[in-house]
Amino acid sequence: MNQSAVGSLVPRQAPGSYGLPFVSAIRDRLDFYYFQGEAKYFESRVEKHGSTVLRINVPPGPFMARDPRVVAVLDAKSFPVLFDVDKVEKKNLFTGTYMPSTSLTGGFRVCSYLDPSEPTHTKVKQLLFSLLASRKDAVIPAFRSHFSSLLATVESQLVLAGKSNFNTLNDFTSFEFIADAYFGVLPSASDLGTTGPTKAAKWLIFQLHPLVTFGLPLILEEPLLHTVLLPPIFVSGDYKALYKYFYAAATKALDMAESLGLNRDEACHNLLFATVFNSYGGLKVMLPGILGRIAEAGEKFHQRLAAEVRTAVADAGGKVTIEALEKMELTKSAVWEALRLEPPVKFQYGRAKADMNIESHDAVFAVNKGEMLFGYQPCATKDPRVFGSTAREFVGDRFVGEGSKLLQYVYWSNGRETESPSVDNKQCPGKNLVVLVGRLLVVEMFLRYDTFTADVGVDLLGPKVEFTGVTKATSGPGAV
């Protein structure tokens, strides 16, 4: 149905049912975690009701969430309503129908939980923009240094054991890299030593445990992880150690914060959250996602990437520069395609500011003021009405040439890939940095190797990648 035809339809109520209070929410939670899994949970309900906009319950439900009821938008056309801050409020909705205790963030509601209408949101987001701008020249050398060391370790482990777990190495390396890139101070050279990633992971789990499963038996996991929030006191020591590092390492950024009218303490908690939760947490998921998809794409695709990467770097005098990276169309496309299929943050939320209508491809739905809207991003970014019969497949050159028109339907950054973050929206302030880092991983791989093999599976928060072999580069700057 064309857009004008859809717009002329009479709005109707979204199909679906919330079922019995309390009981149905728990039943649906069990479906989500154990009996169906998250993707099948949404897909089966779309199929049952014949609609990509529908009323469902979402986890975690009782007792952590007061109200699990949402209107789900699960296609590429309806999903962007979640980005429109004129239509939806974002206050306290970063993690959805529940909110972790502010005791986990120094007693402050950090930027991710603020609506753009709140004055502190503007100040904190401007601080993040200023930090990124001030450190832009540090990103490429920091990444290359840290990830060159990681790949050297991969090679040593392959020789010794025939395999190498990328996720494990990435957890440490990404923590060091992002702190180095942002602040120029290695966590491992501070009082944190090598404990930073472990402390960060514990702190992340205490915020995200309602939305994940650890693979434990249901009878243990449900009461421990999905019924009540874990007490923040158990990670307070870890958080204080992280805070101490940031307060010392981020001196220049904190000076900037004070010039913007932010309290130094509040600014430090926001920088910690943006660095550890948003940036580091994102890299823990994104980099294995990119690597896994490219591993599965096979040797012929690797040859194309290697040729592009090495030609662009050679043309830049053997250096990896922003200008060289911009010439790598296939590399950019491969990263965007991985982000389309494996978005680091899968769930988005917004509360309707007023009565409104939401359009899917085939219908118009009425939503009432105050209703919670919810999006499961993989449904929207694998929409066959936009991406065709290959919507669920990795097509590395999808966004090359004319394919770049499809970038408006890539939503990983809490906004369209064709749009830019600002203080007035909730799009990721590090959007461009994230794509840059993804491209740098591809560049580092194919300067060093002609091809590689890996086993790809599932980890706690996303893909798991284990190298099984690498073939050293036979041409270009990394040739042996």
Tab-separated table of N, CA and C in Angstrom, residues 164-292:
chain	number	residue	atom	x	y	z
A	164	SER	N	41.184	-18.559	19.633
A	164	SER	CA	41.357	-17.358	20.456
A	164	SER	C	40.019	-16.660	20.596
A	165	ASN	N	39.612	-16.441	21.832
A	165	ASN	CA	38.317	-15.820	22.116
A	165	ASN	C	38.424	-14.303	21.980
A	166	PHE	N	37.826	-13.761	20.928
A	166	PHE	CA	37.895	-12.322	20.695
A	166	PHE	C	37.171	-11.543	21.787
A	167	ASN	N	36.030	-12.025	22.235
A	167	ASN	CA	35.250	-11.287	23.232
A	167	ASN	C	36.044	-11.038	24.505
A	168	THR	N	36.745	-12.059	24.954
A	168	THR	CA	37.530	-11.923	26.182
A	168	THR	C	38.618	-10.874	26.022
A	169	LEU	N	39.331	-10.936	24.913
A	169	LEU	CA	40.387	-9.955	24.653
A	169	LEU	C	39.798	-8.558	24.442
A	170	ASN	N	38.673	-8.499	23.764
A	170	ASN	CA	38.032	-7.216	23.484
A	170	ASN	C	37.546	-6.531	24.753
A	171	ASP	N	37.090	-7.300	25.715
A	171	ASP	CA	36.604	-6.707	26.963
A	171	ASP	C	37.683	-5.854	27.617
A	172	PHE	N	38.902	-6.365	27.662
A	172	PHE	CA	39.996	-5.595	28.259
A	172	PHE	C	40.454	-4.487	27.318
A	173	THR	N	40.631	-4.823	26.057
A	173	THR	CA	41.195	-3.869	25.100
A	173	THR	C	40.277	-2.678	24.874
A	174	SER	N	38.989	-2.916	24.735
A	174	SER	CA	38.055	-1.811	24.496
A	174	SER	C	37.983	-0.874	25.696
A	175	PHE	N	38.100	-1.430	26.897
A	175	PHE	CA	38.083	-0.593	28.095
A	175	PHE	C	39.301	0.331	28.116
A	176	GLU	N	40.463	-0.241	27.823
A	176	GLU	CA	41.687	0.558	27.766
A	176	GLU	C	41.615	1.599	26.640
A	177	PHE	N	41.159	1.133	25.468
A	177	PHE	CA	41.110	2.025	24.311
A	177	PHE	C	40.192	3.215	24.528
A	178	ILE	N	38.967	2.976	24.984
A	178	ILE	CA	38.001	4.072	25.047
A	178	ILE	C	38.417	5.091	26.102
A	179	ALA	N	38.981	4.637	27.203
A	179	ALA	CA	39.465	5.564	28.228
A	179	ALA	C	40.674	6.342	27.721
A	180	ASP	N	41.551	5.668	27.007
A	180	ASP	CA	42.721	6.317	26.422
A	180	ASP	C	42.294	7.354	25.388
A	181	ALA	N	41.342	6.977	24.533
A	181	ALA	CA	40.872	7.883	23.491
A	181	ALA	C	40.190	9.115	24.072
A	182	TYR	N	39.392	8.930	25.123
A	182	TYR	CA	38.644	10.040	25.707
A	182	TYR	C	39.490	10.925	26.622
A	183	PHE	N	40.371	10.292	27.403
A	183	PHE	CA	41.032	11.042	28.481
A	183	PHE	C	42.566	10.983	28.440
A	184	GLY	N	43.120	10.090	27.641
A	184	GLY	CA	44.567	9.994	27.540
A	184	GLY	C	45.240	9.376	28.747
A	185	VAL	N	44.462	8.685	29.580
A	185	VAL	CA	45.011	8.044	30.785
A	185	VAL	C	44.571	6.586	30.800
A	186	LEU	N	45.521	5.673	30.761
A	186	LEU	CA	45.196	4.256	30.754
A	186	LEU	C	44.668	3.811	32.113
A	187	PRO	N	43.503	3.172	32.158
A	187	PRO	CA	43.015	2.637	33.433
A	187	PRO	C	44.005	1.685	34.086
A	188	SER	N	44.708	0.895	33.271
A	188	SER	CA	45.645	-0.092	33.823
A	188	SER	C	46.843	0.566	34.488
A	189	ALA	N	47.082	1.839	34.161
A	189	ALA	CA	48.185	2.572	34.786
A	189	ALA	C	47.721	3.346	36.014
A	190	SER	N	46.431	3.235	36.353
A	190	SER	CA	45.877	3.910	37.532
A	190	SER	C	45.714	2.895	38.658
A	191	ASP	N	45.069	3.322	39.725
A	191	ASP	CA	44.815	2.410	40.843
A	191	ASP	C	43.898	1.250	40.444
A	192	LEU	N	43.158	1.401	39.338
A	192	LEU	CA	42.298	0.308	38.876
A	192	LEU	C	43.117	-0.902	38.462
A	193	GLY	N	44.303	-0.653	37.953
A	193	GLY	CA	45.096	-1.762	37.417
A	193	GLY	C	44.341	-2.453	36.296
A	194	THR	N	44.311	-3.773	36.330
A	194	THR	CA	43.603	-4.534	35.293
A	194	THR	C	42.183	-4.908	35.710
A	195	THR	N	41.696	-4.323	36.819
A	195	THR	CA	40.367	-4.717	37.329
A	195	THR	C	39.231	-3.924	36.704
A	196	GLY	N	39.541	-2.900	35.914
A	196	GLY	CA	38.503	-2.025	35.381
A	196	GLY	C	37.401	-2.747	34.634
A	197	PRO	N	37.725	-3.603	33.647
A	197	PRO	CA	36.658	-4.282	32.900
A	197	PRO	C	35.764	-5.153	33.777
A	198	THR	N	36.344	-5.815	34.776
A	198	THR	CA	35.538	-6.656	35.669
A	198	THR	C	34.598	-5.815	36.504
A	199	LYS	N	35.101	-4.719	37.045
A	199	LYS	CA	34.255	-3.818	37.839
A	199	LYS	C	33.153	-3.215	36.960
A	200	ALA	N	33.523	-2.836	35.741
A	200	ALA	CA	32.541	-2.267	34.824
A	200	ALA	C	31.456	-3.281	34.486
A	201	ALA	N	31.860	-4.535	34.231
A	201	ALA	CA	30.894	-5.576	33.875
A	201	ALA	C	29.916	-5.834	35.010
A	202	LYS	N	30.408	-5.866	36.239
A	202	LYS	CA	29.520	-6.073	37.387
A	202	LYS	C	28.511	-4.945	37.489
A	203	TRP	N	29.001	-3.719	37.332
A	203	TRP	CA	28.122	-2.547	37.414
A	203	TRP	C	27.077	-2.564	36.305
A	204	LEU	N	27.467	-2.974	35.106
A	204	LEU	CA	26.521	-3.066	33.992
A	204	LEU	C	25.454	-4.121	34.274
A	205	ILE	N	25.870	-5.262	34.804
A	205	ILE	CA	24.919	-6.338	35.072
A	205	ILE	C	23.867	-5.904	36.082
A	206	PHE	N	24.271	-5.115	37.074
A	206	PHE	CA	23.307	-4.677	38.087
A	206	PHE	C	22.250	-3.738	37.498
A	207	GLN	N	22.513	-3.177	36.335
A	207	GLN	CA	21.518	-2.337	35.672
A	207	GLN	C	20.715	-3.091	34.623
A	208	LEU	N	21.339	-4.089	33.993
A	208	LEU	CA	20.723	-4.753	32.850
A	208	LEU	C	20.171	-6.143	33.155
A	209	HIS	N	20.384	-6.652	34.360
A	209	HIS	CA	19.973	-8.029	34.633
A	209	HIS	C	18.489	-8.288	34.382
A	210	PRO	N	17.587	-7.304	34.529
A	210	PRO	CA	16.188	-7.600	34.233
A	210	PRO	C	15.921	-7.950	32.764
A	211	LEU	N	16.854	-7.597	31.876
A	211	LEU	CA	16.617	-7.771	30.444
A	211	LEU	C	17.462	-8.871	29.804
A	212	VAL	N	18.194	-9.633	30.616
A	212	VAL	CA	19.058	-10.671	30.044
A	212	VAL	C	18.822	-11.997	30.757
A	213	THR	N	19.287	-13.041	30.104
A	213	THR	CA	19.305	-14.350	30.742
A	213	THR	C	20.737	-14.866	30.736
A	214	PHE	N	21.134	-15.479	31.828
A	214	PHE	CA	22.488	-16.008	31.956
A	214	PHE	C	22.549	-17.490	31.610
A	215	GLY	N	21.439	-18.048	31.183
A	215	GLY	CA	21.411	-19.469	30.863
A	215	GLY	C	21.267	-20.361	32.070
A	216	LEU	N	20.936	-19.767	33.215
A	216	LEU	CA	20.728	-20.565	34.428
A	216	LEU	C	19.358	-21.230	34.376
A	217	PRO	N	19.133	-22.269	35.175
A	217	PRO	CA	17.794	-22.859	35.232
A	217	PRO	C	16.752	-21.807	35.616
A	218	LEU	N	15.603	-21.889	34.997
A	218	LEU	CA	14.514	-20.933	35.236
A	218	LEU	C	14.214	-20.780	36.724
A	219	ILE	N	14.217	-21.881	37.432
A	219	ILE	CA	13.834	-21.848	38.840
A	219	ILE	C	14.813	-21.020	39.681
A	220	LEU	N	16.043	-20.861	39.206
A	220	LEU	CA	17.019	-20.020	39.898
A	220	LEU	C	17.007	-18.592	39.364
A	221	GLU	N	16.976	-18.491	38.042
A	221	GLU	CA	17.147	-17.188	37.414
A	221	GLU	C	15.960	-16.257	37.638
A	222	GLU	N	14.757	-16.787	37.587
A	222	GLU	CA	13.570	-15.938	37.725
A	222	GLU	C	13.545	-15.173	39.060
A	223	PRO	N	13.665	-15.852	40.190
A	223	PRO	CA	13.629	-15.098	41.450
A	223	PRO	C	14.864	-14.228	41.671
A	224	LEU	N	16.013	-14.655	41.152
A	224	LEU	CA	17.254	-13.917	41.407
A	224	LEU	C	17.413	-12.692	40.523
A	225	LEU	N	17.040	-12.807	39.239
A	225	LEU	CA	17.369	-11.760	38.265
A	225	LEU	C	16.166	-11.020	37.694
A	226	HIS	N	15.003	-11.640	37.667
A	226	HIS	CA	13.876	-11.057	36.934
A	226	HIS	C	12.693	-10.665	37.810
A	227	THR	N	12.869	-10.719	39.098
A	227	THR	CA	11.751	-10.415	39.990
A	227	THR	C	11.965	-9.135	40.774
A	228	VAL	N	13.169	-8.943	41.308
A	228	VAL	CA	13.488	-7.717	42.043
A	228	VAL	C	14.865	-7.230	41.596
A	229	LEU	N	15.078	-5.926	41.719
A	229	LEU	CA	16.363	-5.348	41.363
A	229	LEU	C	17.431	-5.756	42.372
A	230	LEU	N	18.614	-6.097	41.875
A	230	LEU	CA	19.719	-6.454	42.766
A	230	LEU	C	20.150	-5.235	43.581
A	231	PRO	N	20.485	-5.405	44.846
A	231	PRO	CA	20.855	-4.268	45.702
A	231	PRO	C	22.144	-3.588	45.238
A	232	PRO	N	22.122	-2.283	45.002
A	232	PRO	CA	23.313	-1.558	44.533
A	232	PRO	C	24.507	-1.658	45.478
A	233	ILE	N	24.250	-1.935	46.751
A	233	ILE	CA	25.323	-1.979	47.737
A	233	ILE	C	26.399	-2.986	47.344
A	234	PHE	N	26.000	-4.025	46.581
A	234	PHE	CA	26.947	-5.080	46.226
A	234	PHE	C	27.966	-4.646	45.172
A	235	VAL	N	27.717	-3.527	44.515
A	235	VAL	CA	28.705	-3.030	43.542
A	235	VAL	C	29.166	-1.616	43.888
A	236	SER	N	28.828	-1.148	45.067
A	236	SER	CA	29.187	0.225	45.427
A	236	SER	C	30.708	0.405	45.468
A	237	GLY	N	31.429	-0.598	45.953
A	237	GLY	CA	32.887	-0.502	45.993
A	237	GLY	C	33.490	-0.454	44.597
A	238	ASP	N	32.948	-1.255	43.687
A	238	ASP	CA	33.423	-1.250	42.305
A	238	ASP	C	33.158	0.108	41.656
A	239	TYR	N	31.971	0.645	41.914
A	239	TYR	CA	31.613	1.927	41.303
A	239	TYR	C	32.498	3.053	41.850
A	240	LYS	N	32.769	3.026	43.133
A	240	LYS	CA	33.627	4.057	43.723
A	240	LYS	C	35.031	4.013	43.119
A	241	ALA	N	35.519	2.810	42.847
A	241	ALA	CA	36.849	2.677	42.239
A	241	ALA	C	36.853	3.231	40.815
A	242	LEU	N	35.785	2.960	40.069
A	242	LEU	CA	35.668	3.516	38.723
A	242	LEU	C	35.581	5.036	38.774
A	243	TYR	N	34.764	5.531	39.701
A	243	TYR	CA	34.582	6.979	39.841
A	243	TYR	C	35.919	7.665	40.166
A	244	LYS	N	36.695	7.047	41.023
A	244	LYS	CA	37.994	7.622	41.399
A	244	LYS	C	38.879	7.787	40.178
A	245	TYR	N	38.881	6.771	39.311
A	245	TYR	CA	39.669	6.871	38.081
A	245	TYR	C	39.186	8.032	37.223
A	246	PHE	N	37.886	8.106	36.993
A	246	PHE	CA	37.343	9.152	36.119
A	246	PHE	C	37.575	10.545	36.690
A	247	TYR	N	37.451	10.693	37.987
A	247	TYR	CA	37.613	12.019	38.585
A	247	TYR	C	39.049	12.518	38.392
A	248	ALA	N	40.006	11.586	38.406
A	248	ALA	CA	41.410	11.968	38.214
A	248	ALA	C	41.769	12.092	36.737
A	249	ALA	N	41.264	11.153	35.913
A	249	ALA	CA	41.664	11.115	34.502
A	249	ALA	C	40.971	12.178	33.659
A	250	ALA	N	39.756	12.560	34.051
A	250	ALA	CA	38.932	13.437	33.216
A	250	ALA	C	39.002	14.903	33.654
A	251	THR	N	40.124	15.320	34.173
A	251	THR	CA	40.247	16.680	34.719
A	251	THR	C	39.855	17.750	33.702
A	252	LYS	N	40.388	17.638	32.488
A	252	LYS	CA	40.084	18.651	31.474
A	252	LYS	C	38.603	18.652	31.106
A	253	ALA	N	38.029	17.460	30.987
A	253	ALA	CA	36.605	17.366	30.673
A	253	ALA	C	35.756	17.932	31.804
A	254	LEU	N	36.171	17.697	33.031
A	254	LEU	CA	35.419	18.229	34.173
A	254	LEU	C	35.541	19.749	34.247
A	255	ASP	N	36.686	20.280	33.850
A	255	ASP	CA	36.823	21.740	33.752
A	255	ASP	C	35.845	22.289	32.708
A	256	MET	N	35.729	21.597	31.586
A	256	MET	CA	34.762	21.995	30.555
A	256	MET	C	33.346	21.959	31.110
A	257	ALA	N	33.065	20.925	31.890
A	257	ALA	CA	31.727	20.776	32.460
A	257	ALA	C	31.371	21.966	33.342
A	258	GLU	N	32.313	22.387	34.173
A	258	GLU	CA	32.044	23.529	35.050
A	258	GLU	C	31.803	24.804	34.241
A	259	SER	N	32.503	24.948	33.116
A	259	SER	CA	32.290	26.131	32.268
A	259	SER	C	30.911	26.113	31.620
A	260	LEU	N	30.305	24.918	31.516
A	260	LEU	CA	28.956	24.786	30.968
A	260	LEU	C	27.883	24.911	32.047
A	261	GLY	N	28.315	25.077	33.291
A	261	GLY	CA	27.359	25.233	34.387
A	261	GLY	C	26.974	23.950	35.071
A	262	LEU	N	27.775	22.900	34.866
A	262	LEU	CA	27.501	21.620	35.511
A	262	LEU	C	28.308	21.476	36.793
A	263	ASN	N	27.695	20.873	37.789
A	263	ASN	CA	28.398	20.505	39.006
A	263	ASN	C	29.452	19.453	38.673
A	264	ARG	N	30.645	19.596	39.210
A	264	ARG	CA	31.756	18.694	38.868
A	264	ARG	C	31.449	17.239	39.215
A	265	ASP	N	30.818	17.018	40.333
A	265	ASP	CA	30.478	15.662	40.756
A	265	ASP	C	29.444	15.045	39.810
A	266	GLU	N	28.391	15.783	39.508
A	266	GLU	CA	27.371	15.280	38.586
A	266	GLU	C	27.972	15.018	37.209
A	267	ALA	N	28.847	15.915	36.768
A	267	ALA	CA	29.493	15.741	35.466
A	267	ALA	C	30.333	14.469	35.441
A	268	CYS	N	31.019	14.180	36.528
A	268	CYS	CA	31.867	12.990	36.577
A	268	CYS	C	31.031	11.722	36.500
A	269	HIS	N	29.906	11.688	37.196
A	269	HIS	CA	29.026	10.523	37.109
A	269	HIS	C	28.489	10.357	35.691
A	270	ASN	N	28.203	11.458	35.013
A	270	ASN	CA	27.737	11.383	33.627
A	270	ASN	C	28.834	10.907	32.685
A	271	LEU	N	30.059	11.379	32.902
A	271	LEU	CA	31.162	10.920	32.064
A	271	LEU	C	31.431	9.437	32.274
A	272	LEU	N	31.336	8.998	33.514
A	272	LEU	CA	31.519	7.581	33.806
A	272	LEU	C	30.452	6.757	33.072
A	273	PHE	N	29.203	7.194	33.162
A	273	PHE	CA	28.112	6.457	32.527
A	273	PHE	C	28.281	6.446	31.006
A	274	ALA	N	28.589	7.606	30.433
A	274	ALA	CA	28.734	7.699	28.978
A	274	ALA	C	29.901	6.853	28.486
A	275	THR	N	30.965	6.785	29.267
A	275	THR	CA	32.141	6.025	28.856
A	275	THR	C	31.957	4.532	29.083
A	276	VAL	N	31.469	4.160	30.251
A	276	VAL	CA	31.404	2.738	30.603
A	276	VAL	C	30.137	2.078	30.078
A	277	PHE	N	28.988	2.690	30.313
A	277	PHE	CA	27.734	2.069	29.874
A	277	PHE	C	27.550	2.261	28.368
A	278	ASN	N	27.515	3.523	27.925
A	278	ASN	CA	27.209	3.794	26.519
A	278	ASN	C	28.333	3.366	25.573
A	279	SER	N	29.563	3.807	25.848
A	279	SER	CA	30.667	3.549	24.911
A	279	SER	C	31.242	2.138	25.072
A	280	TYR	N	31.738	1.838	26.262
A	280	TYR	CA	32.344	0.517	26.488
A	280	TYR	C	31.313	-0.593	26.347
A	281	GLY	N	30.143	-0.395	26.949
A	281	GLY	CA	29.086	-1.396	26.810
A	281	GLY	C	28.728	-1.628	25.355
A	282	GLY	N	28.711	-0.542	24.572
A	282	GLY	CA	28.425	-0.675	23.153
A	282	GLY	C	29.500	-1.437	22.407
A	283	LEU	N	30.773	-1.155	22.702
A	283	LEU	CA	31.877	-1.835	22.022
A	283	LEU	C	31.929	-3.324	22.365
A	284	LYS	N	31.514	-3.685	23.566
A	284	LYS	CA	31.470	-5.092	23.961
A	284	LYS	C	30.540	-5.888	23.047
A	285	VAL	N	29.498	-5.226	22.552
A	285	VAL	CA	28.523	-5.888	21.685
A	285	VAL	C	28.846	-5.650	20.212
A	286	MET	N	29.184	-4.400	19.864
A	286	MET	CA	29.324	-4.020	18.464
A	286	MET	C	30.506	-4.675	17.769
A	287	LEU	N	31.671	-4.655	18.389
A	287	LEU	CA	32.853	-5.162	17.697
A	287	LEU	C	32.768	-6.671	17.427
A	288	PRO	N	32.330	-7.492	18.382
A	288	PRO	CA	32.106	-8.906	18.031
A	288	PRO	C	31.034	-9.070	16.952
A	289	GLY	N	30.024	-8.187	16.966
A	289	GLY	CA	28.976	-8.265	15.947
A	289	GLY	C	29.522	-8.023	14.554
A	290	ILE	N	30.351	-7.000	14.402
A	290	ILE	CA	30.965	-6.697	13.106
A	290	ILE	C	31.892	-7.825	12.676
A	291	LEU	N	32.745	-8.240	13.596
A	291	LEU	CA	33.727	-9.282	13.280
A	291	LEU	C	33.035	-10.596	12.914
A	292	GLY	N	31.998	-10.943	13.660
A	292	GLY	CA	31.281	-12.185	13.394
A	292	GLY	C	30.616	-12.197	12.035
